[in-house]
XYZ file of C-alpha atoms in Angstrom:
563
model
C 0.000 0.000 0.000
C 2.750 2.554 0.776
C 4.385 1.789 -2.556
C 1.126 2.465 -4.377
C 0.679 5.745 -2.543
C 4.230 6.755 -3.336
C 3.767 5.913 -6.984
C 0.433 7.705 -7.339
C 1.677 10.912 -5.703
C 4.844 10.870 -7.800
C 2.653 10.470 -10.863
C 0.559 13.478 -9.872
C 3.699 15.554 -9.373
C 5.018 14.679 -12.817
C 1.575 15.333 -14.358
C 1.388 18.760 -12.699
C 4.884 19.584 -13.962
C 3.998 18.575 -17.537
C 0.760 20.594 -17.341
C 2.716 23.626 -16.250
C 5.226 23.264 -19.093
C 2.653 22.825 -21.837
C 0.211 25.546 -20.752
C 1.606 28.429 -22.785
C -1.364 30.708 -22.060
C -1.049 30.521 -18.316
C -0.226 33.729 -16.430
C 2.767 34.133 -14.119
C 0.453 33.888 -11.150
C -0.824 30.503 -12.382
C 2.748 29.231 -12.847
C 3.662 30.171 -9.307
C 0.599 28.474 -7.991
C 1.354 25.272 -9.981
C 4.951 25.236 -8.859
C 3.869 25.641 -5.260
C 1.444 22.747 -5.480
C 4.086 20.582 -7.151
C 6.562 21.445 -4.457
C 4.044 20.482 -1.822
C 3.512 17.091 -3.435
C 7.203 16.507 -4.042
C 8.225 17.550 -0.535
C 5.919 15.073 1.207
C 8.016 13.767 4.104
C 6.320 10.402 4.099
C 7.014 9.486 0.521
C 10.457 11.127 -0.001
C 9.947 12.216 -3.589
C 13.221 14.171 -3.550
C 14.804 11.530 -5.743
C 12.186 12.174 -8.418
C 12.726 15.948 -8.214
C 16.478 15.462 -8.608
C 16.198 13.384 -11.760
C 17.967 14.779 -14.803
C 15.768 17.172 -16.775
C 14.420 15.959 -20.052
C 15.047 17.680 -23.369
C 11.552 19.177 -23.121
C 12.345 20.663 -19.689
C 15.617 22.114 -20.963
C 13.829 23.752 -23.898
C 11.291 25.372 -21.587
C 14.009 26.590 -19.223
C 16.059 27.935 -22.133
C 13.060 29.826 -23.448
C 12.426 31.286 -19.999
C 16.074 32.300 -19.766
C 15.950 34.089 -23.109
C 12.773 35.997 -22.144
C 13.724 39.710 -21.702
C 13.140 41.289 -18.316
C 10.212 43.695 -17.870
C 11.491 47.225 -18.443
C 9.911 50.677 -18.213
C 9.401 50.589 -21.979
C 7.555 47.289 -21.720
C 5.483 48.764 -18.893
C 4.565 51.753 -21.056
C 3.606 49.477 -23.928
C 1.540 47.388 -21.553
C -0.266 50.460 -20.343
C -0.945 51.585 -23.889
C -2.234 48.113 -24.693
C -4.512 48.375 -21.681
C -5.680 51.758 -22.927
C -6.395 50.243 -26.335
C -8.406 47.440 -24.745
C -10.183 49.976 -22.573
C -11.137 52.029 -25.603
C -12.523 48.903 -27.273
C -14.669 48.223 -24.227
C -15.892 51.817 -24.191
C -16.730 51.676 -27.884
C -18.744 48.544 -27.267
C -20.473 50.275 -24.409
C -21.000 53.346 -26.584
C -23.005 51.265 -29.024
C -25.520 50.745 -26.262
C -25.890 54.472 -25.629
C -29.574 55.347 -25.975
C -29.113 58.039 -28.605
C -32.876 58.365 -29.174
C -33.432 59.205 -25.509
C -30.802 61.945 -25.470
C -32.072 63.277 -28.791
C -35.663 63.321 -27.521
C -34.697 65.157 -24.334
C -32.634 67.609 -26.384
C -35.606 68.228 -28.663
C -37.855 68.950 -25.675
C -35.350 71.365 -24.149
C -34.742 73.062 -27.524
C -38.353 74.216 -27.549
C -37.050 77.179 -25.517
C -34.829 78.329 -28.411
C -35.956 81.472 -30.218
C -34.851 79.925 -33.501
C -37.434 77.177 -33.036
C -39.568 77.340 -36.211
C -42.908 77.254 -34.372
C -42.067 80.102 -31.988
C -43.801 83.437 -32.571
C -42.522 85.032 -29.333
C -40.107 87.905 -29.853
C -36.550 87.408 -28.681
C -34.894 89.135 -25.757
C -32.295 91.852 -26.258
C -29.152 89.698 -26.498
C -30.814 86.955 -28.507
C -32.295 89.410 -31.001
C -28.825 90.883 -31.568
C -27.436 87.432 -32.415
C -30.387 86.535 -34.631
C -30.042 89.883 -36.390
C -26.417 89.119 -37.239
C -27.450 86.195 -39.457
C -30.022 88.296 -41.288
C -27.580 91.184 -41.720
C -24.871 88.956 -43.177
C -27.343 87.423 -45.603
C -28.131 90.939 -46.816
C -24.489 91.879 -47.338
C -23.383 93.396 -44.013
C -20.171 92.354 -42.295
C -19.758 91.667 -38.578
C -17.626 94.008 -36.432
C -17.796 96.703 -39.135
C -21.493 97.152 -39.997
C -22.715 95.782 -36.673
C -20.962 95.046 -33.400
C -20.609 91.787 -31.495
C -18.445 89.937 -28.982
C -18.743 86.473 -30.546
C -16.009 84.939 -32.682
C -15.905 84.941 -36.471
C -17.086 81.343 -36.695
C -20.100 82.145 -34.512
C -21.331 84.742 -36.982
C -20.619 82.410 -39.873
C -22.882 79.842 -38.187
C -25.608 82.472 -37.919
C -25.200 83.418 -41.564
C -25.505 79.813 -42.724
C -28.395 79.302 -40.310
C -30.397 81.979 -42.134
C -29.674 80.623 -45.620
C -33.202 79.371 -46.259
C -34.790 82.672 -45.289
C -35.799 81.240 -41.910
C -33.946 80.175 -38.777
C -34.598 76.467 -39.374
C -30.948 75.634 -40.065
C -29.878 77.733 -37.096
C -32.257 75.748 -34.900
C -30.764 72.486 -36.199
C -27.260 73.755 -35.372
C -28.371 74.690 -31.846
C -30.083 71.337 -31.377
C -26.966 69.502 -32.580
C -24.755 71.461 -30.153
C -27.100 70.574 -27.292
C -27.293 66.896 -28.254
C -23.555 66.372 -28.750
C -22.823 68.150 -25.477
C -25.099 65.694 -23.701
C -23.541 62.760 -25.544
C -20.019 63.771 -24.507
C -21.148 64.227 -20.907
C -22.666 60.741 -21.017
C -19.451 59.183 -22.344
C -17.301 60.944 -19.752
C -19.556 59.971 -16.850
C -19.875 56.380 -18.060
C -16.103 55.995 -18.016
C -16.012 57.324 -14.468
C -19.040 55.560 -12.979
C -19.385 52.445 -15.212
C -23.146 52.879 -14.765
C -25.235 53.291 -17.911
C -28.385 54.351 -16.067
C -26.629 56.871 -13.853
C -24.636 58.447 -16.697
C -27.761 58.652 -18.865
C -29.713 60.291 -16.040
C -27.054 62.920 -15.363
C -26.593 63.588 -19.091
C -30.347 64.082 -19.510
C -30.394 66.469 -16.573
C -27.467 68.346 -18.094
C -29.496 69.020 -21.233
C -32.011 71.097 -19.298
C -29.243 72.859 -17.377
C -27.471 73.802 -20.616
C -30.695 74.919 -22.300
C -31.651 76.948 -19.229
C -28.350 78.824 -19.044
C -28.168 79.320 -22.823
C -31.694 80.689 -22.772
C -32.716 81.392 -26.317
C -30.250 78.975 -27.927
C -28.425 81.322 -30.316
C -25.392 81.915 -28.099
C -21.683 81.547 -28.772
C -21.202 79.603 -25.534
C -23.628 76.879 -26.626
C -21.882 76.319 -29.960
C -18.440 76.192 -28.298
C -19.526 73.868 -25.478
C -19.306 70.455 -27.266
C -15.736 71.156 -28.382
C -14.693 72.068 -24.840
C -16.377 68.933 -23.477
C -14.505 66.781 -26.001
C -11.238 68.233 -24.702
C -12.332 67.465 -21.122
C -13.080 63.850 -22.014
C -9.839 63.485 -23.973
C -7.589 64.846 -21.222
C -9.327 62.713 -18.601
C -8.765 59.611 -20.722
C -5.144 60.521 -21.477
C -4.187 60.991 -17.836
C -5.976 57.916 -16.509
C -5.673 55.448 -19.412
C -3.217 57.005 -21.863
C -4.276 57.566 -25.460
C -3.202 57.981 -29.047
C -0.882 60.906 -29.702
C -2.510 61.560 -33.080
C -5.621 62.809 -31.300
C -3.690 65.888 -30.243
C -4.330 67.132 -33.775
C -8.030 67.217 -32.885
C -7.091 68.865 -29.607
C -5.478 71.709 -31.538
C -8.346 71.908 -34.026
C -10.994 72.116 -31.317
C -8.988 74.688 -29.366
C -8.905 76.914 -32.448
C -12.634 76.399 -33.012
C -13.355 77.403 -29.414
C -11.278 80.553 -29.876
C -13.154 81.503 -33.048
C -16.599 80.884 -31.527
C -16.474 81.948 -27.872
C -13.108 83.169 -26.545
C -14.380 83.063 -22.949
C -13.780 79.282 -23.128
C -10.114 79.754 -24.035
C -8.894 79.432 -20.446
C -10.041 75.811 -20.297
C -7.883 74.366 -23.130
C -4.983 76.593 -22.033
C -4.993 75.118 -18.514
C -5.481 71.633 -19.946
C -2.322 72.075 -22.033
C -0.393 73.095 -18.910
C -1.726 70.044 -17.053
C -0.668 67.685 -19.867
C 2.765 69.324 -20.000
C 3.326 68.791 -16.254
C 1.977 65.244 -16.447
C 4.304 64.315 -19.323
C 7.291 65.636 -17.389
C 6.329 63.595 -14.319
C 6.051 60.490 -16.525
C 9.283 61.320 -18.399
C 7.472 61.419 -21.750
C 9.734 63.988 -23.339
C 9.685 62.558 -26.856
C 5.965 61.904 -26.857
C 5.288 65.311 -25.342
C 7.213 67.037 -28.125
C 5.329 65.035 -30.766
C 2.023 65.917 -29.100
C 2.971 69.587 -29.121
C 3.683 69.489 -32.851
C 0.410 67.654 -33.506
C -1.572 70.213 -31.513
C 0.106 73.150 -33.214
C -0.609 71.615 -36.612
C -4.318 71.221 -35.808
C -4.525 74.760 -34.431
C -2.818 76.230 -37.491
C -5.228 74.479 -39.876
C -8.290 76.161 -38.358
C -6.416 79.376 -37.652
C -5.348 79.674 -41.277
C -8.845 79.014 -42.612
C -10.384 81.510 -40.195
C -7.758 84.128 -40.977
C -8.374 83.666 -44.703
C -12.128 84.108 -44.170
C -11.586 87.204 -42.001
C -9.135 88.743 -44.468
C -11.554 88.172 -47.312
C -14.294 89.906 -45.295
C -11.834 92.593 -44.115
C -12.609 91.833 -40.481
C -9.363 90.253 -39.265
C -8.271 93.006 -36.903
C -11.762 94.126 -35.882
C -12.788 90.542 -35.076
C -9.754 90.029 -32.835
C -10.311 93.388 -31.184
C -14.042 92.993 -30.455
C -14.217 89.261 -29.714
C -10.927 88.675 -27.859
C -9.080 91.813 -26.769
C -11.997 93.900 -25.509
C -14.041 91.199 -23.702
C -10.939 89.741 -22.020
C -9.397 93.074 -21.026
C -12.255 95.337 -19.985
C -13.156 94.671 -16.358
C -14.451 96.922 -13.663
C -15.905 96.549 -10.188
C -18.366 99.303 -11.042
C -19.725 97.209 -13.933
C -20.998 94.592 -11.463
C -24.678 95.101 -10.733
C -26.713 93.425 -8.026
C -28.992 92.005 -10.710
C -26.116 90.316 -12.564
C -24.622 89.002 -9.323
C -27.953 87.573 -8.210
C -28.597 85.856 -11.534
C -25.084 84.390 -11.669
C -25.067 83.014 -8.119
C -28.573 81.605 -8.532
C -27.514 79.856 -11.753
C -24.503 78.325 -9.993
C -26.693 76.951 -7.213
C -29.504 75.585 -9.378
C -27.185 74.084 -12.006
C -25.174 72.235 -9.358
C -21.893 73.927 -10.298
C -21.220 74.896 -6.680
C -21.827 71.294 -5.597
C -19.418 70.032 -8.274
C -16.767 72.511 -7.161
C -17.176 71.430 -3.531
C -16.893 67.745 -4.457
C -13.786 68.406 -6.519
C -12.140 70.308 -3.686
C -13.107 67.727 -1.068
C -11.813 64.762 -3.112
C -8.715 66.530 -4.367
C -6.396 64.328 -2.302
C -7.821 61.260 -4.063
C -7.106 62.530 -7.584
C -3.956 60.454 -8.059
C -2.159 61.228 -11.342
C -4.822 63.834 -12.196
C -4.004 65.958 -9.145
C -2.380 68.786 -11.111
C -5.149 68.868 -13.685
C -7.881 68.956 -11.041
C -6.181 71.798 -9.192
C -5.954 73.785 -12.419
C -9.604 73.055 -13.181
C -10.725 74.370 -9.791
C -8.608 77.504 -10.147
C -9.751 77.952 -13.744
C -13.429 77.778 -12.790
C -12.931 80.525 -10.197
C -11.008 82.746 -12.601
C -13.510 82.219 -15.425
C -16.431 83.080 -13.157
C -14.716 86.306 -12.087
C -14.033 87.182 -15.737
C -17.715 86.698 -16.534
C -18.958 88.558 -13.486
C -16.791 91.686 -13.752
C -16.754 92.006 -17.519
C -18.198 95.227 -18.896
C -19.846 93.077 -21.587
C -21.637 90.835 -19.073
C -23.386 87.904 -20.724
C -25.340 85.470 -18.553
C -24.971 82.649 -21.084
C -21.184 82.666 -20.606
C -21.727 80.732 -17.368
C -21.751 77.667 -19.613
C -17.967 78.109 -19.797
C -17.807 76.691 -16.246
C -19.281 73.334 -17.241
C -16.110 71.798 -18.805
C -14.155 72.722 -15.662
C -16.583 71.098 -13.243
C -18.197 68.176 -15.080
C -15.195 65.999 -14.172
C -15.907 66.241 -10.459
C -19.570 65.278 -10.804
C -18.761 61.866 -12.267
C -15.915 61.168 -9.855
C -18.013 62.088 -6.819
C -20.781 59.757 -7.999
C -18.284 56.958 -8.643
C -16.548 57.304 -5.284
C -19.848 57.613 -3.446
C -21.213 54.559 -5.297
C -24.506 56.336 -5.753
C -27.305 54.692 -7.720
C -29.904 56.323 -9.948
C -32.588 56.541 -7.282
C -30.180 58.059 -4.790
C -29.157 60.682 -7.327
C -32.755 61.467 -8.259
C -33.787 61.842 -4.622
C -31.124 64.522 -4.122
C -30.923 66.392 -7.416
C -34.251 65.980 -9.189
C -35.096 69.605 -8.426
C -32.213 70.832 -10.611
C -33.497 69.807 -14.065
C -37.076 70.612 -13.129
C -36.203 74.170 -12.150
C -34.043 74.598 -15.245
C -36.793 73.191 -17.459
C -39.286 75.655 -16.026
C -36.712 78.442 -16.327
C -35.856 77.604 -19.942
C -39.455 77.278 -21.111
C -41.007 79.981 -18.964
C -38.453 82.744 -19.506
C -39.493 83.551 -23.104
C -43.145 83.493 -22.110
C -42.526 85.744 -19.089
C -40.468 88.153 -21.188
C -43.258 88.301 -23.751
C -45.902 88.884 -21.069
C -43.961 91.660 -19.326
C -43.272 93.418 -22.636
C -46.626 92.594 -24.202
C -47.491 96.185 -25.115
C -44.062 96.963 -26.592
C -43.969 93.682 -28.506
C -47.376 94.382 -30.002
C -46.211 97.784 -31.214
C -43.032 96.259 -32.611
C -45.119 93.871 -34.707
C -47.247 96.777 -35.935
C -44.187 98.796 -36.899
C -42.639 95.785 -38.619
C -45.737 95.383 -40.758
C -45.696 99.107 -41.580
C -42.026 99.028 -42.547
C -42.453 95.907 -44.683
C -45.335 97.471 -46.572
C -43.517 100.745 -47.256
C -39.973 99.581 -48.042
C -38.152 97.219 -50.370
C -35.367 94.757 -49.657
C -32.794 97.389 -50.611
C -34.077 99.993 -48.143
C -32.437 100.442 -44.775
C -34.249 100.955 -41.469
C -32.424 102.145 -38.354
C -34.004 101.321 -34.983
C -32.706 102.784 -31.720
C -33.969 100.217 -29.201
C -32.605 97.580 -26.808
C -33.419 94.809 -29.283
C -33.572 94.146 -33.012
C -37.064 92.673 -33.198
C -38.441 95.259 -35.622
C -35.582 94.625 -38.056
C -36.034 90.860 -37.701
C -39.786 90.895 -38.244
C -39.540 93.272 -41.210
C -36.393 91.572 -42.607
C -34.723 94.975 -42.964
C -31.251 95.968 -41.797
C -29.684 99.293 -40.841
C -26.648 101.046 -42.305
C -25.345 101.848 -38.806
C -25.487 100.040 -35.485
C -25.864 101.163 -31.899
C -22.523 101.400 -30.117
C -22.336 99.463 -26.821
C -21.687 101.736 -23.865
C -18.430 100.010 -22.880
C -16.797 100.414 -26.314
C -13.902 102.878 -26.650
C -14.513 106.447 -27.781
C -13.270 105.792 -31.322
C -16.357 103.669 -32.020
C -18.677 106.485 -30.965
C -16.763 108.864 -33.209
C -17.161 106.467 -36.136
C -20.886 106.273 -35.323
C -21.231 110.078 -35.442
C -19.578 110.216 -38.849
C -21.799 107.422 -40.207
C -25.008 109.004 -38.867
C -24.164 112.336 -40.525
C -24.252 110.603 -43.925
C -27.037 108.115 -43.068
C -29.701 107.637 -45.744
C -31.878 104.967 -44.142
C -35.474 105.362 -45.257
C -36.886 105.109 -41.722
C -35.482 105.835 -38.279
C -37.422 104.463 -35.313
C -36.730 105.577 -31.740
C -38.073 103.756 -28.688
C -39.148 105.902 -25.753
C -36.637 106.074 -22.929
C -33.569 105.549 -25.113
C -30.761 108.101 -25.000
C -30.491 109.752 -28.398
C -26.936 110.761 -29.396
C -26.449 114.398 -30.403
C -25.285 113.386 -33.874
C -28.494 111.445 -34.452
C -30.668 114.319 -33.206
C -28.955 116.661 -35.641
C -29.426 114.224 -38.541
C -33.132 113.835 -37.746
C -33.663 117.596 -37.768
C -31.897 118.066 -41.083
C -32.750 114.968 -43.149
C -35.896 113.403 -41.656
C -39.505 114.218 -40.904
C -41.801 112.611 -38.296
C -44.446 110.096 -39.382
C -47.587 109.125 -37.484
C -48.384 105.419 -37.270
C -51.709 104.464 -35.709
C -51.541 102.447 -32.502
C -47.959 103.463 -31.725
C -47.276 105.301 -28.465
C -43.892 104.023 -27.277
C -42.004 104.683 -30.525
C -41.259 107.693 -32.709
C -41.006 107.137 -36.471
C -39.060 109.347 -38.888
C -38.908 109.122 -42.680
C -36.052 110.340 -44.853
C -36.845 113.493 -46.871
């Protein structure tokens, strides 16, 4: 009996050794485990299998040992390649998961939220002051006017090109489609970023759907430069997050440069985000000793930036707006700040938007979990500082624009997903805490145009009457100048002016150019809204070249016709 036991255990030891040698797909951990078990069997004190273990190795054993000896040790380069392979596998998994993204749901929610856009084809409500200015830009460019010269604006050149194309069909249908696409792709990028962080399809879809109403609420009206720039900034946020945590392809830095240039030519207020992201990547590459890759990434980014920069510069040179576009969209908005320009109304609206949108909560979560950021520590610190600086730029700018608060979203969206992932929160837990946010924003987005129309019901009715009068008594070639806070009369009548109202914060040289243009103005009609300050040059031109006209039903406007 002892002999049989000795034989059977020796057989099992040899079988385990052969299994270990022939299993080429086994991992190092499996080999260690097999060797340990074999050692246990061979080292049985009762059976004394040492003689078997000391037998000369067969040719097969020598071949395996020789192959193991020739195997190169694991170096830093191999580790980097292994990490890149892991990143590649991770991207494959995310692409598979992306196929399951409920695009119809996000598109449906985006369509519902886009009903608050003034470019929505079924809307008959007149736009607010800022929105009417942007809508007017598309009409003016269709009729031959150039931005920054014939009318003023703080958006980038590409923003006004979008408005021009959006009015190609004679309506704002294309412009509405562009706005809807910007809203949808922003939500899609938020979903992808949050899914990578939380690995929860339901939770990422819920937060992305909520974000749609938040974005639509802040970009009230839809035709804003910040909305069109937002998806490009969110792509950069997702790309940098993936690069730092999972590595990524260096060729994508070409897109990084392209999207940075697009952001600059649409809404320069977003420019601080890609700039700080570049600094974060630079510091991260140094810490990882990626000097060669970092230099290649820099060249790729510069190449992408130059492509868009060259095309935009060519377009601006052709329209003779290169300098004026840089001056009005970049230099002036990012250099004119004053404490006196801050009003209680603007401060109240901004702080309320931060609370309702959850931006303050995201900032708090990012600051609280900063010590858990790992390799993304530098980037997260820069994002927190960048969000504070951007908010101050928006708040104290002389050209205050409420919709620019959207520029904070790329800074803070990272911390929302990470806080949900670390807190292991489910969909119901998230809904129980934050359901009020999208509901308030939905009401805000849909109710604001209606409230604005109700408060200004009398003025809006007179604007429609004047628009009908102007349309009936002018042709497409006639010009109509309206001195009012908005451009609704020009939009309804599809008539543009030869001069534009100068914003109060513009330098004196613009007012001087306005006085010279008004002296030679030959617009067929000039319409003045009650309560507006009339420049001296315009008063003189009205006395010399125009005569008053009575329009029935009009009490808040004065109408003048050219002699």
